[in-house]
Amino acid sequence: ALFEATEPGQWMPAIDVADEPQHIHVRAELPGIDPKQVDVNVTEDRLVISGEKKHPESKAGNGWTRCESQYGAFSRAIPLPDPVDPATVTASFANGVLTVELTKTATSTSRKVPVQVK
């Protein structure tokens, strides 16, 4: 698989990757997730997005009669098509979508990327 869950049986958010001449753009659909529960880690050739979607607590007498939403921890490892510069990576979160912007380079390092809430 192009994108892998790092643990079998985990739910996996949808991921989109756009490969442009100088940049790589990654979007992850994370509806219902607190941005503070999302981690973005990048090395020269791999982006890992992980976090947790917590199940909402039901109130007494107001329980769910049907629940199709998926909850729990997730981790997606995305192999990058070209080396990137971890120092220039940005991550933003708006309307349930995480957007990660990566700049291509020929150097090799790694960095944890802070997620900015918009």
CSV table of C-alpha atoms in Angstrom, one decimal:
chain,number,residue,atom,x,y,z
A,1,ALA,CA,0.0,0.0,0.0
A,2,LEU,CA,1.2,3.5,-0.8
A,3,PHE,CA,0.1,4.8,2.6
A,4,GLU,CA,0.3,2.5,5.6
A,5,ALA,CA,-1.2,2.4,9.0
A,6,THR,CA,1.7,1.8,11.5
A,7,GLU,CA,-0.6,-0.5,13.5
A,8,PRO,CA,-2.9,-3.1,11.9
A,9,GLY,CA,-6.6,-2.7,12.6
A,10,GLN,CA,-6.4,1.1,13.1
A,11,TRP,CA,-8.8,3.4,11.4
A,12,MET,CA,-7.1,5.5,8.7
A,13,PRO,CA,-8.0,9.0,7.8
A,14,ALA,CA,-8.2,9.8,4.0
A,15,ILE,CA,-4.9,11.2,2.7
A,16,ASP,CA,-4.3,13.2,-0.5
A,17,VAL,CA,-0.8,13.9,-1.8
A,18,ALA,CA,0.1,16.4,-4.6
A,19,ASP,CA,3.6,16.2,-6.0
A,20,GLU,CA,4.7,19.5,-7.6
A,21,PRO,CA,8.2,20.4,-9.0
A,22,GLN,CA,9.4,22.2,-5.8
A,23,HIS,CA,6.9,21.1,-3.2
A,24,ILE,CA,4.8,18.2,-1.9
A,25,HIS,CA,1.3,19.0,-0.4
A,26,VAL,CA,-0.4,16.5,1.9
A,27,ARG,CA,-4.0,16.8,3.1
A,28,ALA,CA,-5.5,14.5,5.7
A,29,GLU,CA,-9.2,14.5,6.5
A,30,LEU,CA,-9.5,14.5,10.3
A,31,PRO,CA,-13.1,15.5,11.2
A,32,GLY,CA,-14.0,15.6,14.8
A,33,ILE,CA,-10.4,15.5,16.0
A,34,ASP,CA,-8.9,18.1,18.4
A,35,PRO,CA,-5.9,19.6,16.6
A,36,LYS,CA,-4.0,19.3,19.9
A,37,GLN,CA,-4.3,15.5,19.5
A,38,VAL,CA,-2.5,15.5,16.1
A,39,ASP,CA,1.3,14.9,15.7
A,40,VAL,CA,3.2,15.5,12.5
A,41,ASN,CA,6.7,14.1,12.2
A,42,VAL,CA,8.8,14.3,9.0
A,43,THR,CA,12.1,12.9,7.8
A,44,GLU,CA,13.7,13.4,4.4
A,45,ASP,CA,11.7,10.6,2.9
A,46,ARG,CA,8.6,10.0,5.1
A,47,LEU,CA,5.8,11.9,6.7
A,48,VAL,CA,4.0,10.4,9.7
A,49,ILE,CA,0.7,11.8,10.8
A,50,SER,CA,-0.7,10.4,14.1
A,51,GLY,CA,-3.3,11.2,16.7
A,52,GLU,CA,-6.4,10.1,18.3
A,53,LYS,CA,-10.1,10.7,17.7
A,54,LYS,CA,-11.9,10.4,21.1
A,55,HIS,CA,-15.3,9.0,21.4
A,56,PRO,CA,-17.8,11.6,22.7
A,57,GLU,CA,-19.2,10.8,26.1
A,58,SER,CA,-22.9,10.1,26.0
A,59,LYS,CA,-25.1,11.7,28.7
A,60,ALA,CA,-27.2,9.5,31.0
A,61,GLY,CA,-30.5,8.6,29.2
A,62,ASN,CA,-29.1,10.1,25.9
A,63,GLY,CA,-26.9,7.2,24.7
A,64,TRP,CA,-26.2,6.4,21.1
A,65,THR,CA,-28.6,3.9,19.4
A,66,ARG,CA,-26.3,3.6,16.4
A,67,CYS,CA,-22.7,4.6,16.0
A,68,GLU,CA,-20.9,4.2,12.7
A,69,SER,CA,-18.2,6.7,13.3
A,70,GLN,CA,-14.7,5.4,13.9
A,71,TYR,CA,-12.7,6.3,17.0
A,72,GLY,CA,-9.3,5.6,18.5
A,73,ALA,CA,-5.7,6.2,17.7
A,74,PHE,CA,-4.3,6.4,14.2
A,75,SER,CA,-1.0,6.7,12.6
A,76,ARG,CA,-0.3,7.1,8.8
A,77,ALA,CA,3.2,6.7,7.3
A,78,ILE,CA,3.4,8.4,3.9
A,79,PRO,CA,6.5,7.7,1.8
A,80,LEU,CA,7.6,10.9,0.1
A,81,PRO,CA,8.4,10.8,-3.6
A,82,ASP,CA,11.5,13.1,-3.2
A,83,PRO,CA,13.6,14.2,-0.2
A,84,VAL,CA,12.3,17.2,1.7
A,85,ASP,CA,13.7,19.8,4.0
A,86,PRO,CA,12.1,19.2,7.5
A,87,ALA,CA,13.1,22.7,8.7
A,88,THR,CA,10.7,24.3,6.2
A,89,VAL,CA,7.7,22.0,6.7
A,90,THR,CA,4.5,23.7,7.8
A,91,ALA,CA,1.3,22.1,9.1
A,92,SER,CA,-2.1,23.8,9.5
A,93,PHE,CA,-5.5,22.6,10.6
A,94,ALA,CA,-8.8,24.1,9.5
A,95,ASN,CA,-12.3,22.7,9.2
A,96,GLY,CA,-11.3,19.2,10.0
A,97,VAL,CA,-8.5,19.1,7.4
A,98,LEU,CA,-4.8,18.9,8.2
A,99,THR,CA,-2.6,20.4,5.4
A,100,VAL,CA,1.1,19.8,5.4
A,101,GLU,CA,3.4,21.7,3.0
A,102,LEU,CA,6.9,20.2,2.3
A,103,THR,CA,9.7,21.8,0.3
A,104,LYS,CA,11.9,19.4,-1.8
A,105,THR,CA,15.6,19.4,-1.2
A,106,ALA,CA,18.7,17.2,-1.5
A,107,THR,CA,19.7,17.3,2.2
A,108,SER,CA,18.7,14.8,4.9
A,109,THR,CA,17.4,15.7,8.4
A,110,SER,CA,14.3,15.2,10.6
A,111,ARG,CA,11.9,17.4,12.6
A,112,LYS,CA,8.7,17.3,14.6
A,113,VAL,CA,6.3,19.9,13.0
A,114,PRO,CA,3.9,22.0,15.2
A,115,VAL,CA,0.3,22.1,13.9
A,116,GLN,CA,-1.2,25.6,13.8
A,117,VAL,CA,-5.0,25.8,14.4
A,118,LYS,CA,-6.7,28.3,12.1
